[in-house]
Coordinates of C-alpha atoms in Angstrom, one line a residue:
Chain A
X1 CA 59.9 131.4 90.0
X2 CA 59.2 129.8 93.4
X3 CA 62.4 128.3 94.4
X4 CA 60.5 125.1 95.9
X5 CA 58.6 124.7 92.7
X6 CA 62.0 124.7 90.9
X7 CA 63.4 122.0 92.8
X8 CA 60.6 120.1 93.0
X9 CA 60.4 120.0 89.8
X10 CA 63.7 118.9 89.5
X11 CA 64.4 116.1 91.9
X12 CA 61.1 114.6 90.4
X13 CA 62.1 114.6 86.9
X14 CA 64.8 112.2 87.9
X15 CA 64.4 108.5 88.4
X16 CA 68.1 109.0 90.1
X17 CA 69.2 110.7 93.5
X18 CA 70.1 114.5 92.5
X19 CA 73.0 116.0 94.3
X20 CA 72.5 119.3 96.4
X21 CA 75.2 120.7 94.0
X22 CA 72.6 120.0 90.6
X23 CA 69.7 121.6 92.8
X24 CA 71.7 124.7 93.7
X25 CA 73.0 125.1 90.1
X26 CA 69.4 125.8 89.2
X27 CA 68.8 128.4 91.9
X28 CA 69.9 131.9 92.0
X29 CA 73.1 132.3 93.7
X30 CA 71.6 133.8 97.0
X31 CA 69.0 130.9 97.7
X32 CA 70.0 128.3 99.7
X33 CA 69.6 124.7 97.9
X34 CA 69.2 123.0 101.4
X35 CA 66.8 125.4 103.0
X36 CA 64.4 124.9 99.8
X37 CA 65.2 121.0 99.9
X38 CA 64.1 120.9 103.3
X39 CA 61.1 123.2 103.0
X40 CA 59.8 121.1 99.6
X41 CA 61.1 117.2 101.9
X42 CA 58.6 119.2 104.5
X43 CA 55.6 119.6 102.0
X44 CA 55.7 115.7 101.1
X45 CA 55.9 114.6 104.3
X46 CA 53.4 112.2 104.8
X47 CA 52.3 111.7 101.1
X48 CA 52.2 109.0 99.1
X49 CA 55.6 110.3 97.4
X50 CA 58.4 112.0 99.9
X51 CA 61.4 113.4 99.4
X52 CA 64.3 111.5 100.7
X53 CA 68.0 112.4 100.8
X54 CA 70.3 109.3 99.9
X55 CA 73.6 108.8 98.6
X56 CA 74.4 112.1 98.4
X57 CA 71.7 113.3 96.8
X58 CA 68.0 113.8 97.3
X59 CA 65.4 111.6 95.6
X60 CA 61.6 111.5 95.5
X61 CA 60.2 107.8 96.5
X62 CA 56.9 106.6 97.4
X63 CA 56.0 106.1 101.0
X64 CA 56.9 102.3 102.5
X65 CA 53.4 101.9 103.8
X66 CA 52.1 102.2 100.2
X67 CA 53.9 99.4 98.7
X68 CA 51.8 96.3 99.5
X69 CA 49.0 98.0 97.7
X70 CA 51.4 99.3 95.2
X71 CA 53.1 95.6 94.5
X72 CA 49.6 94.7 93.0
X73 CA 50.7 96.4 89.9
X74 CA 54.6 97.7 90.0
X75 CA 56.3 94.8 89.3
X76 CA 59.3 93.4 92.4
X77 CA 62.4 92.1 91.7
X78 CA 63.3 89.4 94.3
X79 CA 64.5 90.0 97.0
X80 CA 68.2 88.9 97.9
X81 CA 69.2 85.7 99.6
X82 CA 70.6 86.0 103.1
X83 CA 74.2 84.3 101.9
X84 CA 73.8 87.8 99.6
X85 CA 73.0 89.7 102.1
X86 CA 75.4 88.6 104.7
X87 CA 78.4 88.9 102.0
X88 CA 76.8 92.5 101.4
X89 CA 77.1 93.2 105.4
X90 CA 80.4 91.6 105.3
X91 CA 81.4 94.1 102.3
X92 CA 79.6 97.3 104.0
X93 CA 81.8 97.3 107.1
X94 CA 84.8 95.8 106.3
X95 CA 85.3 97.7 102.4
X96 CA 87.6 97.4 100.6
X97 CA 87.6 93.4 101.4
X98 CA 88.6 90.3 99.3
X99 CA 86.3 87.2 98.6
X100 CA 88.7 85.4 100.7
X101 CA 88.3 87.9 103.6
X102 CA 84.4 88.0 103.0
X103 CA 84.4 84.2 102.8
X104 CA 86.6 84.4 106.3
X105 CA 84.2 86.6 108.3
X106 CA 81.5 84.5 107.2
X107 CA 83.3 81.0 108.0
X108 CA 81.6 80.0 104.7
X109 CA 82.8 80.0 100.9
X110 CA 81.4 82.7 98.7
X111 CA 79.1 80.7 95.4
X112 CA 79.4 82.6 92.0
X113 CA 75.7 82.5 92.5
X114 CA 76.1 85.4 95.0
X115 CA 78.7 87.1 93.6
X116 CA 76.9 87.5 90.6
X117 CA 73.9 88.5 91.9
X118 CA 75.8 91.6 94.0
X119 CA 77.5 92.5 90.4
X120 CA 74.4 92.4 88.7
X121 CA 72.3 94.6 91.4
X122 CA 75.3 97.1 91.4
X123 CA 75.7 97.0 94.9
X124 CA 79.2 95.9 94.7
X125 CA 82.3 96.8 92.6
X126 CA 86.0 96.6 92.4
X127 CA 88.2 99.1 94.2
X128 CA 91.5 98.2 92.5
X129 CA 93.7 94.9 94.0
X130 CA 95.2 94.1 97.6
X131 CA 99.0 94.3 96.9
X132 CA 99.7 91.3 98.4
X133 CA 100.7 87.9 96.3
X134 CA 97.7 87.1 93.5
X135 CA 96.7 90.5 93.6
X136 CA 93.0 89.8 94.4
X137 CA 90.6 91.8 93.6
X138 CA 89.0 94.6 96.3
X139 CA 85.3 94.9 96.5
X140 CA 83.2 97.8 98.1
X141 CA 79.9 99.2 98.0
X142 CA 78.2 101.1 95.5
X143 CA 76.3 104.4 95.2
X144 CA 73.5 102.2 94.1
X145 CA 73.9 100.3 97.4
X146 CA 73.3 103.3 99.6
X147 CA 69.9 104.4 97.4
X148 CA 69.2 101.0 97.1
X149 CA 68.6 101.2 101.4
X150 CA 67.9 104.2 101.9
X151 CA 71.4 105.2 103.4
X152 CA 73.0 109.3 102.6
X153 CA 76.5 107.5 103.1
X154 CA 78.0 104.4 104.8
X155 CA 78.2 106.7 108.1
X156 CA 74.2 106.3 108.6
X157 CA 75.5 101.9 108.8
X158 CA 74.8 101.9 112.8
X159 CA 77.7 101.2 114.9
X160 CA 78.6 97.9 115.5
X161 CA 77.9 98.2 119.5
X162 CA 74.4 99.5 118.5
X163 CA 74.0 96.6 116.5
X164 CA 74.8 94.4 119.3
X165 CA 73.6 96.1 122.4
X166 CA 69.9 95.7 121.1
X167 CA 70.3 91.8 122.6
X168 CA 69.6 92.0 126.2
X169 CA 72.5 89.7 128.2
X170 CA 70.8 87.0 129.8
X171 CA 72.3 86.9 133.7
X172 CA 74.0 83.5 134.0
X173 CA 71.9 81.0 136.3
Chain B
X1 CA 67.4 59.1 119.1
X2 CA 64.8 61.6 118.6
X3 CA 67.1 64.1 118.0
X4 CA 68.5 62.9 115.0
X5 CA 66.6 64.0 112.3
X6 CA 66.1 67.4 114.1
X7 CA 70.0 67.7 114.1
X8 CA 70.3 66.6 110.2
X9 CA 67.7 69.0 109.7
X10 CA 69.2 72.1 111.3
X11 CA 72.9 71.1 109.9
X12 CA 71.3 71.8 106.4
X13 CA 69.8 75.1 106.9
X14 CA 73.0 76.2 108.1
X15 CA 75.7 78.5 105.5
X16 CA 78.8 76.4 107.0
X17 CA 80.0 75.7 110.5
X18 CA 80.4 78.7 111.6
X19 CA 77.0 79.2 111.5
X20 CA 76.2 76.4 113.3
X21 CA 78.1 77.2 116.0
X22 CA 77.0 80.6 116.3
X23 CA 73.4 78.9 116.4
X24 CA 74.9 77.0 119.0
X25 CA 76.5 80.0 121.0
X26 CA 73.4 81.9 121.0
X27 CA 71.4 78.7 122.2
X28 CA 73.4 79.1 125.8
X29 CA 71.5 82.4 126.0
X30 CA 74.9 84.5 127.3
X31 CA 76.6 87.8 126.4
X32 CA 78.5 85.7 123.5
X33 CA 81.9 87.2 125.4
X34 CA 81.2 84.6 128.0
X35 CA 80.0 81.8 126.4
X36 CA 81.4 78.7 126.8
X37 CA 83.9 77.6 124.2
X38 CA 84.1 73.9 126.0
X39 CA 80.1 73.3 126.0
X40 CA 80.2 74.8 122.9
X41 CA 82.5 72.2 121.3
X42 CA 80.8 69.2 122.9
X43 CA 77.6 70.2 121.2
X44 CA 78.9 70.7 117.7
X45 CA 81.2 67.6 118.3
X46 CA 77.8 66.3 119.2
X47 CA 75.4 67.4 116.2
X48 CA 78.4 66.4 113.6
X49 CA 78.4 63.2 115.1
X50 CA 74.6 62.3 114.6
X51 CA 74.8 63.9 111.4
X52 CA 77.3 61.5 110.5
X53 CA 75.7 58.5 111.7
X54 CA 72.6 59.1 109.5
X55 CA 74.4 60.1 106.4
X56 CA 78.3 59.5 105.8
X57 CA 79.2 62.1 103.4
X58 CA 79.7 65.5 105.4
X59 CA 81.0 68.4 103.5
X60 CA 84.8 68.4 104.6
X61 CA 84.8 71.7 106.3
X62 CA 82.3 70.1 108.3
X63 CA 84.8 67.3 109.7
X64 CA 87.8 69.8 109.6
X65 CA 86.5 72.1 112.2
X66 CA 85.0 68.5 114.3
X67 CA 88.9 67.7 113.8
X68 CA 89.9 71.0 115.1
X69 CA 87.3 72.0 117.7
X70 CA 88.5 68.4 119.2
X71 CA 92.2 69.1 119.3
X72 CA 90.6 72.5 121.2
X73 CA 88.7 70.7 123.5
X74 CA 92.0 68.2 124.5
X75 CA 94.0 71.3 124.9
X76 CA 91.4 73.2 127.4
X77 CA 91.0 70.2 129.7
X78 CA 94.7 69.1 129.4
X79 CA 96.5 72.3 128.9
X80 CA 100.0 72.4 127.1
X81 CA 103.0 72.7 129.7
X82 CA 104.8 75.9 129.9
X83 CA 107.0 76.9 126.9
X84 CA 105.5 74.5 124.4
X85 CA 104.9 75.5 121.1
X86 CA 101.7 75.3 120.3
X87 CA 99.5 78.4 121.2
X88 CA 97.7 78.6 124.1
X89 CA 94.4 76.8 124.1
X90 CA 92.6 79.8 126.2
X91 CA 93.8 82.1 123.2
X92 CA 92.5 80.0 120.5
X93 CA 89.4 79.6 122.8
X94 CA 89.2 83.4 123.1
X95 CA 90.1 84.0 119.0
X96 CA 86.9 81.8 118.5
X97 CA 84.9 83.6 120.3
X98 CA 86.0 86.9 118.5
X99 CA 85.2 85.1 115.1
X100 CA 81.8 83.9 116.8
X101 CA 81.2 88.1 117.3
X102 CA 82.5 88.9 113.9
X103 CA 79.8 86.8 112.5
X104 CA 77.3 87.8 115.2
X105 CA 77.6 91.2 114.1
X106 CA 77.6 90.5 110.5
X107 CA 74.2 88.6 110.7
X108 CA 72.9 91.5 112.6
X109 CA 74.2 93.9 110.2
X110 CA 72.1 92.0 107.2
X111 CA 69.2 91.7 109.0
X112 CA 69.3 95.2 109.6
X113 CA 69.8 96.1 105.9
X114 CA 67.3 93.7 105.4
X115 CA 64.8 95.1 107.3
X116 CA 65.3 98.4 105.8
X117 CA 62.8 99.9 102.7
X118 CA 64.3 98.7 99.7
X119 CA 64.5 100.9 96.7
X120 CA 62.7 98.7 94.4
X121 CA 61.0 96.3 97.1
X122 CA 59.2 98.6 99.2
X123 CA 59.6 101.6 98.2
X124 CA 60.3 103.1 94.5
X125 CA 61.6 105.5 92.3
X126 CA 59.9 108.2 89.6
X127 CA 58.7 105.1 87.3
X128 CA 59.1 107.7 83.9
X129 CA 61.7 110.0 84.5
X130 CA 61.7 113.1 81.8
X131 CA 65.1 113.9 80.3
X132 CA 65.9 117.7 80.9
X133 CA 68.8 117.8 79.3
X134 CA 68.9 118.7 75.3
X135 CA 71.9 118.1 73.2
X136 CA 73.0 121.1 71.1
X137 CA 74.5 119.0 67.8
X138 CA 74.7 122.9 66.1
X139 CA 78.7 123.1 66.8
X140 CA 81.3 121.2 64.8
X141 CA 84.3 119.7 66.7
X142 CA 86.9 120.4 63.8
X143 CA 90.0 122.1 64.9
X144 CA 93.1 123.3 62.5
X145 CA 95.5 120.3 63.0
X146 CA 92.4 118.1 62.0
X147 CA 92.5 120.3 58.6
X148 CA 96.4 120.0 58.2
X149 CA 96.2 116.2 59.0
X150 CA 93.3 115.4 56.8
X151 CA 94.8 117.9 53.6
X152 CA 97.8 115.8 54.0
X153 CA 96.4 112.6 53.9
X154 CA 94.5 113.7 50.5
X155 CA 97.7 114.7 48.6
X156 CA 99.5 111.5 49.6
X157 CA 96.9 109.4 48.5
X158 CA 96.5 111.7 45.4
X159 CA 100.1 111.2 44.5
X160 CA 99.9 107.9 45.9
X161 CA 101.0 106.7 41.9
X162 CA 97.4 105.4 41.0
X163 CA 96.3 108.1 38.2
X164 CA 92.9 109.5 39.1
X165 CA 89.8 109.1 36.2
X166 CA 86.8 110.3 36.6
X167 CA 84.2 107.5 36.3
X168 CA 82.0 107.9 33.4
X169 CA 78.9 105.6 33.1
X170 CA 79.5 103.2 30.7
X171 CA 76.5 104.2 28.2
X172 CA 75.9 101.9 25.2
X173 CA 76.1 104.0 22.0
X174 CA 74.1 104.6 18.8
X175 CA 76.9 103.6 16.6
X176 CA 77.1 100.3 18.9
X177 CA 74.0 99.9 18.6
X178 CA 74.0 99.7 15.1
X179 CA 77.1 97.5 14.8
X180 CA 75.4 95.1 17.2
X181 CA 71.8 95.2 15.5
X182 CA 73.3 94.7 12.0
X183 CA 75.5 91.6 13.4
X184 CA 72.8 90.1 14.5
X185 CA 70.1 90.5 11.8
X186 CA 73.2 89.2 9.4
X187 CA 74.2 86.1 11.7
X188 CA 73.0 83.4 13.2
X189 CA 69.6 84.4 14.5
X190 CA 68.7 86.8 11.9
X191 CA 69.0 83.6 9.1
X192 CA 67.1 81.5 12.1
X193 CA 64.3 84.1 11.8
X194 CA 64.8 84.6 8.3
X195 CA 62.0 87.6 7.4
X196 CA 59.8 87.0 10.5
X197 CA 59.3 90.2 12.9
X198 CA 61.6 90.3 16.3
X199 CA 61.2 92.9 19.0
X200 CA 63.6 95.2 18.9
X201 CA 64.3 94.4 22.6
X202 CA 66.0 91.0 21.6
X203 CA 69.0 93.4 20.6
X204 CA 69.4 94.9 23.4
X205 CA 73.1 94.3 25.0
X206 CA 73.3 92.5 28.3
X207 CA 73.3 95.7 30.7
X208 CA 73.8 95.7 34.6
X209 CA 70.9 96.7 36.9
X210 CA 71.7 100.9 36.2
X211 CA 68.2 102.1 35.3
X212 CA 69.9 105.1 33.6
X213 CA 72.4 102.5 31.6
X214 CA 69.4 100.5 30.7
X215 CA 67.2 103.3 28.9
X216 CA 70.5 104.8 27.0
X217 CA 71.1 101.4 25.6
X218 CA 67.2 101.2 24.7
X219 CA 67.0 104.8 22.9
X220 CA 70.8 103.6 20.8
X221 CA 69.3 100.1 19.8
X222 CA 65.7 102.3 18.6
X223 CA 67.9 105.1 16.9
X224 CA 70.1 102.3 15.1
X225 CA 66.6 100.6 14.2
X226 CA 65.4 103.5 12.5
X227 CA 69.1 103.8 11.1
X228 CA 69.1 100.8 9.6
X229 CA 65.4 101.2 8.3
X230 CA 65.9 104.7 7.1
X231 CA 69.6 103.4 4.6
X232 CA 67.0 100.3 3.6
X233 CA 68.7 97.5 5.5
X234 CA 65.7 96.6 7.9
X235 CA 62.2 97.0 8.2
X236 CA 60.6 98.8 11.4
X237 CA 56.9 98.3 12.7
X238 CA 54.9 99.0 15.9
X239 CA 50.9 97.9 15.8
X240 CA 49.9 100.1 18.4
X241 CA 51.2 103.3 20.3
X242 CA 53.2 102.1 22.8
X243 CA 53.3 98.5 21.9
X244 CA 56.2 96.5 20.8
X245 CA 58.7 97.9 18.3
X246 CA 59.4 94.9 15.8
X247 CA 62.5 94.7 13.3
X248 CA 62.9 92.7 10.1
X249 CA 65.5 91.8 8.7
X250 CA 65.9 93.3 4.6
X251 CA 69.1 92.2 3.9
X252 CA 67.9 88.0 4.7
X253 CA 65.0 88.9 2.4
X254 CA 67.3 90.7 -0.3
X255 CA 68.8 86.7 -0.9
X256 CA 72.1 87.4 0.7
X257 CA 71.6 83.9 2.2
X258 CA 75.3 83.8 3.8
X259 CA 78.2 82.6 2.5
Chain C
X1 CA 45.0 104.1 103.6
X2 CA 43.9 107.4 102.3
X3 CA 43.7 106.8 98.5
X4 CA 45.0 110.5 97.5
X5 CA 48.4 109.0 98.9
X6 CA 48.0 106.0 97.0
X7 CA 47.0 107.3 93.8
X8 CA 50.3 109.7 94.1
X9 CA 52.6 106.6 94.4
X10 CA 50.7 104.8 92.1
X11 CA 51.2 107.4 89.3
X12 CA 54.7 108.5 90.3
X13 CA 56.1 104.8 90.2
X14 CA 54.7 103.7 86.7
X15 CA 56.8 103.5 84.0
X16 CA 53.5 104.5 81.8
X17 CA 50.2 106.6 82.1
X18 CA 47.9 105.0 84.0
X19 CA 44.2 104.5 83.4
X20 CA 41.9 105.5 85.5
X21 CA 40.1 101.9 85.4
X22 CA 43.8 101.0 86.5
X23 CA 43.7 103.4 89.4
X24 CA 40.3 101.8 90.2
X25 CA 41.4 98.4 90.8
X26 CA 44.0 99.1 93.2
X27 CA 41.5 101.1 95.4
X28 CA 39.0 100.3 97.9
X29 CA 35.7 99.4 95.9
X30 CA 33.7 102.2 97.4
X31 CA 36.0 105.0 96.5
X32 CA 35.4 106.7 93.3
X33 CA 38.8 106.5 90.7
X34 CA 38.3 109.7 88.9
X35 CA 37.5 111.5 92.1
X36 CA 40.4 110.9 93.9
X37 CA 42.6 111.5 90.7
X38 CA 41.1 114.8 90.2
X39 CA 42.0 115.6 94.1
X40 CA 45.6 114.8 93.5
X41 CA 45.3 116.9 90.5
X42 CA 43.9 120.1 91.9
X43 CA 46.7 119.5 95.3
X44 CA 49.6 119.3 92.6
X45 CA 48.4 122.6 90.6
X46 CA 50.3 125.4 90.8
X47 CA 53.5 123.6 91.4
X48 CA 56.5 122.4 90.2
X49 CA 54.8 118.7 89.2
X50 CA 51.2 118.3 87.7
X51 CA 49.0 115.4 87.6
X52 CA 48.1 115.6 83.5
X53 CA 45.9 113.6 81.7
X54 CA 47.1 112.2 78.5
X55 CA 45.8 110.0 75.6
X56 CA 46.1 106.6 77.8
X57 CA 45.7 107.8 81.3
X58 CA 47.1 109.9 83.9
X59 CA 50.8 111.1 84.9
X60 CA 52.8 113.3 86.3
X61 CA 54.8 115.8 84.3
X62 CA 57.1 118.9 85.0
X63 CA 54.9 122.4 85.2
X64 CA 55.4 123.4 81.5
X65 CA 56.4 127.0 82.9
X66 CA 58.8 125.3 84.7
X67 CA 60.6 123.3 82.2
X68 CA 62.4 125.7 80.1
X69 CA 63.6 126.7 83.5
X70 CA 65.3 123.3 83.7
X71 CA 66.4 122.4 80.5
X72 CA 69.8 121.9 80.2
X73 CA 71.3 122.3 77.0
X74 CA 74.5 120.5 76.4
X75 CA 76.4 121.4 73.2
X76 CA 77.7 118.3 71.3
X77 CA 79.6 119.2 68.4
X78 CA 79.5 116.9 65.1
X79 CA 82.3 116.1 63.4
X80 CA 83.4 116.2 60.3
X81 CA 83.2 112.8 58.2
X82 CA 86.9 112.1 57.0
X83 CA 85.7 112.7 53.3
X84 CA 84.7 116.0 54.2
X85 CA 87.5 117.0 56.3
X86 CA 89.9 116.5 53.3
X87 CA 87.5 118.0 50.9
X88 CA 87.8 121.1 53.2
X89 CA 90.9 121.0 53.1
X90 CA 91.7 120.5 49.1
X91 CA 89.3 123.4 48.6
X92 CA 91.0 125.4 51.5
X93 CA 94.6 125.2 50.0
X94 CA 93.7 125.4 46.1
X95 CA 90.4 127.5 46.2
X96 CA 89.0 128.6 44.1
X97 CA 89.0 124.4 42.5
X98 CA 86.0 123.2 41.0
X99 CA 84.8 119.5 42.1
X100 CA 86.8 117.7 39.3
X101 CA 89.9 119.4 41.0
X102 CA 89.1 118.5 44.3
X103 CA 88.7 114.8 43.6
X104 CA 91.8 115.0 41.2
X105 CA 94.0 115.7 44.6
X106 CA 92.3 113.5 46.9
X107 CA 92.2 110.8 44.2
X108 CA 88.8 109.9 45.1
X109 CA 85.6 110.8 44.1
X110 CA 83.6 113.3 46.1
X111 CA 80.4 112.4 46.8
X112 CA 76.9 115.1 47.0
X113 CA 76.8 113.9 50.5
X114 CA 79.7 115.2 51.4
X115 CA 79.8 118.8 49.6
X116 CA 76.2 118.8 50.9
X117 CA 77.5 118.7 54.5
X118 CA 80.0 121.4 53.9
X119 CA 77.7 123.5 52.2
X120 CA 75.2 123.0 55.4
X121 CA 78.3 124.0 57.8
X122 CA 78.6 126.9 56.0
X123 CA 82.2 125.9 55.4
X124 CA 82.6 126.4 51.4
X125 CA 80.6 128.4 49.0
X126 CA 80.3 128.7 45.2
X127 CA 83.0 131.1 44.0
X128 CA 81.9 131.8 40.4
X129 CA 82.4 129.9 37.5
X130 CA 85.1 128.1 35.2
X131 CA 85.5 129.4 31.8
X132 CA 86.2 126.0 30.0
X133 CA 83.7 123.7 28.5
X134 CA 80.5 123.0 31.0
X135 CA 81.2 126.1 33.2
X136 CA 82.0 124.4 36.6
X137 CA 81.5 125.4 39.7
X138 CA 84.3 127.2 41.4
X139 CA 84.4 126.6 45.4
X140 CA 86.2 128.5 47.9
X141 CA 85.8 128.6 51.8
X142 CA 83.5 131.2 53.8
X143 CA 84.3 133.1 56.8
X144 CA 82.5 130.8 59.2
X145 CA 85.1 128.4 58.0
X146 CA 88.0 130.9 59.4
X147 CA 86.2 131.6 62.0
X148 CA 86.0 127.4 63.1
X149 CA 89.5 126.9 62.8
X150 CA 90.8 130.4 64.6
X151 CA 92.2 131.8 61.3
X152 CA 92.4 135.3 60.7
X153 CA 92.9 135.1 56.8
X154 CA 93.7 132.3 54.3
X155 CA 97.6 133.3 55.0
X156 CA 97.3 131.9 58.1
X157 CA 97.1 128.3 56.7
X158 CA 100.1 126.9 57.6
X159 CA 102.3 126.7 54.3
X160 CA 102.1 124.0 51.9
X161 CA 105.5 123.2 51.4
X162 CA 105.8 123.4 55.2
X163 CA 103.9 120.5 55.3
X164 CA 104.6 118.2 52.6
X165 CA 108.5 117.4 52.7
X166 CA 109.1 115.9 48.9
X167 CA 109.1 112.3 49.6
X168 CA 112.3 110.5 49.6
X169 CA 112.9 107.1 47.5
X170 CA 113.3 104.7 50.5
X171 CA 117.3 103.9 50.1
X172 CA 117.2 99.9 49.5
X173 CA 119.0 98.1 51.6

């Protein structure tokens, strides 16, 4: 059996990212799962459906440029509002973080609606408590967060400096 | 005065005082590390002042920030004497600049995330995943400790004092049916009927839902009727095959008119 | 936009089979939906995933020859209901035993469903009849019973006397 066909079928069947280890399990011992995955990825490059590496796994996804036409047919949930995106960014960079810490960085209170939106979308999850008075809950991002934004790991987040340099410093007059 | 509506409008769009400060700092068009905190304070106070002139109520955090910035401004202009207990105004200003820097980073990170193709927004996963897992339910989860515990539980219940009686369905016997039929034909019902024919079904005992018990009662009552007819105590009649079986008391006709 | 890419993505992302008419609605007016579908089908022919036409439309499916190789059989052993476990234990210790005897030891009636469950699992079997009125069937345990509970023989069952300590009358305080 052609290993590419096996891998293609296995990853295609799942709506979730499939870990490379799970791919390796269906292949004969002497076949390199990563090499096969990369070969399948190349085969689908530029097609309407692409193979991407996200959240410690591999997933077939529609190509981003097809979206406008797809959205006529496939339902799309509401986008996260700005407050939720910023709170999410704080958690992503400062995790694990308490609610108070998130509020401190943003300089604004975190509304219940924002917390609910992030929790319902499964983008953040409790990661224990901080051992300080009141034992506040610590929040961190989930694998669903990585999958949602097409990240392989938190290391794929741009470095702080890379985010800030895009701005050209205007010389003082 | 033409600035007023614009200032108010702007205030409503901000996620709090820090957000406004950051926006004002960006307006200085300089590197965030080199912004003039003093200018920033002036601008913030001006915006809040304008907002207050148009509407009196303003969330507390805006006013707290305004008061704090006013203090910072006074200290920056007239530094506290050496050795004062208060923190150096310059250090406080630097801390504020650092907070603005952190917020700037978060807002950029949020925009960076927002610009990525999002699952369910710009890219979509397989709509109808296929299940490649099959459950094998043929095995049995049972081990010796469970068996032993079950035995002990069974024996304890069995010897717990309540004598076990196998349930036997309560069926209406022919003897019971005969007694009932005789009693009813000779009783008030029989006297009321006189020599009239009555459907045998009216002599059935009251039986709860169980169909087997109903059939048994019907059969026993029919046999009882035949028995009474054989001994000359009653007459039976059926006008058509599968029609109702009618019964008539001979006792009443025989002149035994009650006590 | 390449119509094949669009169709690929549309069918992939849909939760239901996609009718050709729905495909046509997404494509520009002058493009023949059926022709595009057939072209995509040809592209996937022989791959691990195939485009197939089912009753109400088009759908991607794992290639029939690949599916069995990916099928993962997960053992999910059943538990015996409590009544069945108890009846089995009584048979094990009192065999050969009639149904009435099992009921007497347990102090509870034995439903036909429970007997059927034990018979189907191959744990008990008829061992002749007792020569009393009604000639009731005698039940005993099977070799499968021994295998299930890891016993070499019935003598390996814990001794009854070791299990059931004579119940002491509770001292009155």
